Amino acid sequence: MPSFKAATSFSCEVPIWSLASSRRMMSAPAWSEHPDQFHLRHNGIVPQDEAAMCKVLGVKNIDQLMDETVPKSIRNRPPLEVGKALTETQALKKLEDMVSTNQIYKSYIGMGYYNTITPPPILRNIIQNPGWYTPYTPYQAEISQGRMESLVNYQTMISDLTGLPIAQASLLDEATAAAEAMAMCQTITKNKKVKFFISELCNPQTIAVCQTRAEPMHIEITVGDATKVTLDNSYMGILLPHVATDGTINDFSAVIKQAKDNKVNVCMVSDLMALTMLTPPGELGADIVVGNTQRFGVPLGYGGPHAAFLTTRDEHKRAVPGRIIGLSRDAAGNPAYRLALQAREQHIRREKANSNICTAQALLANTAAMYAVYHGPDGLKKIAERINGFAKAFAAGLADAGIKTGTAPYFDTVRVEGVDAAALCKKAEAGGMNLRMLDPKTITVSLDETTDPKDVDDLLKLFGAKKSVDEMLAKVTPGFDGALKRTSKYLEAEVFNKYHTETELMRYMFSLQSKDMGLNTSMIPLGSCTMKLNSASEMVPVTWPAINNIHPFVPLTQVKGYQEMIDELSKWLIDITGFDALSQQPNAGASGEYAGLMAIREYHKSRGDTNRNICLIPRAAHGTNPATAAMCGMDVVPIECDDEGNTDMNDLKEKIAANKDKLGALMITYPSTHGVFEDTIVDICQQVHDAGGLVYMDGANMNAQVGYCSPGHIGADVCHLNLHKTFCIPHGGGGPGMGPIGVKAHLAPFLPGHPVIKTGGEKAMGPVAAAPWGSASILPISWMYIQMMGTRGLERATELAILNANYMKARLEGEFEVLFTGNNGRVAHEFIIDLRPFKDSCGIDAVDIAKRLCDYSLHAPTMSWPVAGTLMVEPTESESKFELDRFCDAMLQIREEIRLVEQGKLDKTNNPLKNAPHTMEEVIGEKWEHPYSRDMAAYPIPSLRANKFWPTIKRIDDVYGDRNLVITLRKTEGAKAKM
């Protein structure tokens, strides 16, 4: 259900007051505060450093800086209601007590979600390891080789098991992956066909998410019996379940042949564990295969996060959504990984992109990949045979008792027919078990990796069977016969057959980790990405059984603690954003964008304004914005920026006037993507409202607002929040994330619903994610952050984010031009450095500087966005003055290197910047063919001798990788993996 508060409005004419000063006057005596205040550990700036930084900025204190930075017109929100902060110990105790009321039953519900065993080495060395969960998306390939190697393992695993050559590096969940497959069919057929058929045997959440996606894309969906449909050439695709929602494995060979005869794309939803035993969909004729890797060691987590997969045929590779990791080569000719075929993605193609996906599930994909490495092909098959054997033994026990079961083949799910389903489910719940009632006379029971003989005995007793599992096991044989039986091999690459002792696996995982730069190595000052601390205390609850061992479709009576936590987090986020209701379902920022814009669309439709399909978007907006608008069936009209980087008010007025009768929404980021608080934001919102449109605010830059202003009070109607940015969920090397949306009261009725567990308002749109509350198991991270920061800590984080950015700007702007500033020359929490003059003066460009920063053991800022040839710097509040200075010192030293090139003292093509980054192999090698010293290459500042991160490859060759696409491991003689 959405969370609500009473609608409240606050005039923009309220006199400005200093939040910081007002809080300090109301605070208790200093001696009474607990000495272990979390915000002092989260925030990187200590008082003496703050004073020194303010002096550099020419302000007497941080209050003056905030007054000079945040416009008076938007500082109109009341004090936050989060309240007093708890210590880490207190917050953990409160959350533990809260979720202890959750009831952890044995769940046999299935529907794409299964209990699993996360191998302890993977739990400790991947899921609980900041070396894996803190890195960013691997846009800087030279310092991301480890996680990309692991993602290639993932792609290989998926490709091998599904029998299709092109696999990508993960999607959000199984249902949205199916929707992406449907959209792929539209892309493949170039929008000439609009009809799509979905088998009624697919999971209900999968059908519902596809239906949500289809309507604004003008796709005509029919749900029914796939064996009875006539697939003429008006259909663009069909979605079939390899393993049906009731567990049955159906023969769709005739359907697939009919589809092929009429050039209809065949999409199949498959089960990864079952594929170790079943003929893969690629061999059955499928064109696209999707599914979920959750049962490969990723906990249930009340619905997520889980890495979904998508594979397809080679001819469709440029239509694939999301990220693909491919092999290329570096400047020395050595093999190296990179993000492949990026021209498909939203940050380049914008409204013409294949998808709006920005965050995926890299951390969980790596977990699943390591699960396959840990078990190997033989181990996986043994797990699958054990599951299938117990399922057959259970069915045999039922048959012996005269209880009818389905006649179709099955893998792990037994269909029980002719019973009083409601009574049995109630009896099961009383015994600590959850079953699925398919209809009043039918139950399904899904077994999994954790099922043991006692569990099967308990189930048999529940149904009144007299025989024990031991008696039944001797009568069954795991596996399939005939066309169902898999004969093709899989996971033959060396990596899946080598690291089966814990010692070797531990070393392999560590070797990959050591190739990557994360927050455990240095600051990651990516503009618009907010790479802040993900504290250990925030991460601890994620692996508690009461958090991660719960099926998403259990009765709400079993998850009172979960619901209390979600409701309290929602209440805080509603307060912080100034909205009236909130949905926690969107499981990524781009998913939140989609849900928010769809809520606006549904609102207009409810009023009969079906023609309001114009979406105004500033040219500097994130690529997800126009991509999302296109997915929602809206036409994008760009708004220009003025010379100061603000929204061009004249162009805005002209575009509003030209589209007044069709204006549906404005999508805008605040503070702007240029890193400033625009004074005109209130006027912008009012102009859109006056024309009948609504305002969608991108929440990417919420870290500069918390406690000082808020979207709802500024004038936005809806805003998504990147919990993996402002509210501390880690980026995981490219995911997971959460993107809940806050809305004003008039949009609350349209918040996303769900076909299994009721959510949303009275006029709820369809679901936007497979699970009712998205990736629920990572919500405790944001709950812990807000609870431990409290009102004052949250305000303090905003202040220090803005202080840090302005301090770095002040240190750098003498040598680098800062493109955009607000009033008084201030920036918000990020700023843009213009590097284009160096291209003209000596041929040095942004990519050279970004790669040279690797030699300084630093991660580059956001490169060439939102302005080409620039770096966008966001330090966050978590970084210390030492780290801010380390980055500034490096940039100033790089400026000196550029000056040497400008003066002709360094060669224009053979210099440390053009050759960056430098690897250890190169620096200590016998040959050195550069006119500058090895010391200058590797140790440009003395401190690097004490602490140096070495890139493992030289500069990547992007073009070669796309021209010679290799995205999976290849088997060679001796079972060695070679790309």
PDB file of C-alpha atoms in Angstrom, residues 139-140 142-143 331 816 835-864 868-871 887 890-891 893-895 897-899 901-902 906-918 932 936-937 940 951 954-956 958:
ATOM      1  CA  TYR A 139      32.612   3.194 -17.291  1.00  0.00           C
ATOM      2  CA  GLN A 140      36.334   3.518 -16.497  1.00  0.00           C
ATOM      3  CA  GLU A 142      41.040   0.415 -16.708  1.00  0.00           C
ATOM      4  CA  ILE A 143      40.060   0.310 -13.021  1.00  0.00           C
ATOM      5  CA  ALA A 331      46.937   0.085 -25.917  1.00  0.00           C
ATOM      6  CA  PHE A 816      40.486  25.309 -14.552  1.00  0.00           C
ATOM      7  CA  LEU A 835      38.607  20.940 -20.277  1.00  0.00           C
ATOM      8  CA  ARG A 836      37.928  21.967 -23.866  1.00  0.00           C
ATOM      9  CA  PRO A 837      40.515  24.795 -23.860  1.00  0.00           C
ATOM     10  CA  PHE A 838      43.295  22.200 -23.472  1.00  0.00           C
ATOM     11  CA  LYS A 839      42.125  20.382 -26.578  1.00  0.00           C
ATOM     12  CA  ASP A 840      42.710  23.589 -28.487  1.00  0.00           C
ATOM     13  CA  SER A 841      45.957  24.527 -26.770  1.00  0.00           C
ATOM     14  CA  CYS A 842      47.797  21.218 -26.899  1.00  0.00           C
ATOM     15  CA  GLY A 843      45.521  18.350 -27.911  1.00  0.00           C
ATOM     16  CA  ILE A 844      44.795  17.120 -24.379  1.00  0.00           C
ATOM     17  CA  ASP A 845      41.151  16.187 -23.902  1.00  0.00           C
ATOM     18  CA  ALA A 846      38.847  15.026 -21.119  1.00  0.00           C
ATOM     19  CA  VAL A 847      39.549  11.336 -21.604  1.00  0.00           C
ATOM     20  CA  ASP A 848      43.301  11.935 -21.228  1.00  0.00           C
ATOM     21  CA  ILE A 849      42.771  13.623 -17.882  1.00  0.00           C
ATOM     22  CA  ALA A 850      40.305  10.967 -16.735  1.00  0.00           C
ATOM     23  CA  LYS A 851      42.796   8.198 -17.512  1.00  0.00           C
ATOM     24  CA  ARG A 852      45.690  10.124 -15.963  1.00  0.00           C
ATOM     25  CA  LEU A 853      43.761  10.323 -12.682  1.00  0.00           C
ATOM     26  CA  CYS A 854      44.061   6.514 -12.522  1.00  0.00           C
ATOM     27  CA  ASP A 855      47.832   6.983 -12.210  1.00  0.00           C
ATOM     28  CA  TYR A 856      47.145   9.183  -9.177  1.00  0.00           C
ATOM     29  CA  SER A 857      45.077   6.376  -7.598  1.00  0.00           C
ATOM     30  CA  LEU A 858      41.881   8.316  -8.179  1.00  0.00           C
ATOM     31  CA  HIS A 859      38.613   7.597  -9.954  1.00  0.00           C
ATOM     32  CA  ALA A 860      37.711  10.118 -12.622  1.00  0.00           C
ATOM     33  CA  PRO A 861      34.609  12.293 -12.208  1.00  0.00           C
ATOM     34  CA  THR A 862      31.705  11.994 -14.628  1.00  0.00           C
ATOM     35  CA  MET A 863      33.235  12.552 -18.055  1.00  0.00           C
ATOM     36  CA  SER A 864      31.742  14.578 -20.923  1.00  0.00           C
ATOM     37  CA  ALA A 868      31.106  17.222 -23.841  1.00  0.00           C
ATOM     38  CA  GLY A 869      34.762  17.782 -22.995  1.00  0.00           C
ATOM     39  CA  THR A 870      34.166  18.371 -19.270  1.00  0.00           C
ATOM     40  CA  LEU A 871      34.447  16.651 -15.918  1.00  0.00           C
ATOM     41  CA  PHE A 887      42.027  15.084  -5.574  1.00  0.00           C
ATOM     42  CA  ALA A 890      46.256  15.685  -8.361  1.00  0.00           C
ATOM     43  CA  MET A 891      44.243  17.908 -10.690  1.00  0.00           C
ATOM     44  CA  GLN A 893      49.610  18.605 -10.797  1.00  0.00           C
ATOM     45  CA  ILE A 894      47.906  17.357 -13.981  1.00  0.00           C
ATOM     46  CA  ARG A 895      47.442  21.001 -14.958  1.00  0.00           C
ATOM     47  CA  GLU A 897      51.714  18.418 -16.888  1.00  0.00           C
ATOM     48  CA  ILE A 898      49.354  19.990 -19.434  1.00  0.00           C
ATOM     49  CA  ARG A 899      51.330  23.210 -19.191  1.00  0.00           C
ATOM     50  CA  VAL A 901      52.809  19.987 -23.145  1.00  0.00           C
ATOM     51  CA  GLU A 902      51.604  23.484 -24.026  1.00  0.00           C
ATOM     52  CA  LEU A 906      56.525  17.300 -23.173  1.00  0.00           C
ATOM     53  CA  ASP A 907      55.753  15.686 -26.506  1.00  0.00           C
ATOM     54  CA  LYS A 908      52.221  16.328 -27.779  1.00  0.00           C
ATOM     55  CA  THR A 909      51.509  12.651 -28.444  1.00  0.00           C
ATOM     56  CA  ASN A 910      53.994  10.779 -26.265  1.00  0.00           C
ATOM     57  CA  ASN A 911      53.331  12.258 -22.845  1.00  0.00           C
ATOM     58  CA  PRO A 912      52.019  10.978 -19.481  1.00  0.00           C
ATOM     59  CA  LEU A 913      48.459  12.050 -20.227  1.00  0.00           C
ATOM     60  CA  LYS A 914      48.145  10.517 -23.685  1.00  0.00           C
ATOM     61  CA  ASN A 915      49.740   7.279 -22.471  1.00  0.00           C
ATOM     62  CA  ALA A 916      47.787   7.051 -19.221  1.00  0.00           C
ATOM     63  CA  PRO A 917      47.152   4.925 -17.365  1.00  0.00           C
ATOM     64  CA  HIS A 918      50.504   3.255 -16.773  1.00  0.00           C
ATOM     65  CA  TYR A 932      59.486  11.210 -19.677  1.00  0.00           C
ATOM     66  CA  MET A 936      56.758  10.820 -13.639  1.00  0.00           C
ATOM     67  CA  ALA A 937      54.513   8.114 -15.057  1.00  0.00           C
ATOM     68  CA  PRO A 940      53.809  12.089 -10.105  1.00  0.00           C
ATOM     69  CA  PRO A 951      45.548  -0.134 -13.066  1.00  0.00           C
ATOM     70  CA  LYS A 954      46.486   0.296 -20.324  1.00  0.00           C
ATOM     71  CA  ARG A 955      43.975   2.460 -22.133  1.00  0.00           C
ATOM     72  CA  ILE A 956      41.141   0.456 -23.640  1.00  0.00           C
ATOM     73  CA  ASP A 958      36.701   0.870 -27.578  1.00  0.00           C
TER      74      ASP A 958
END
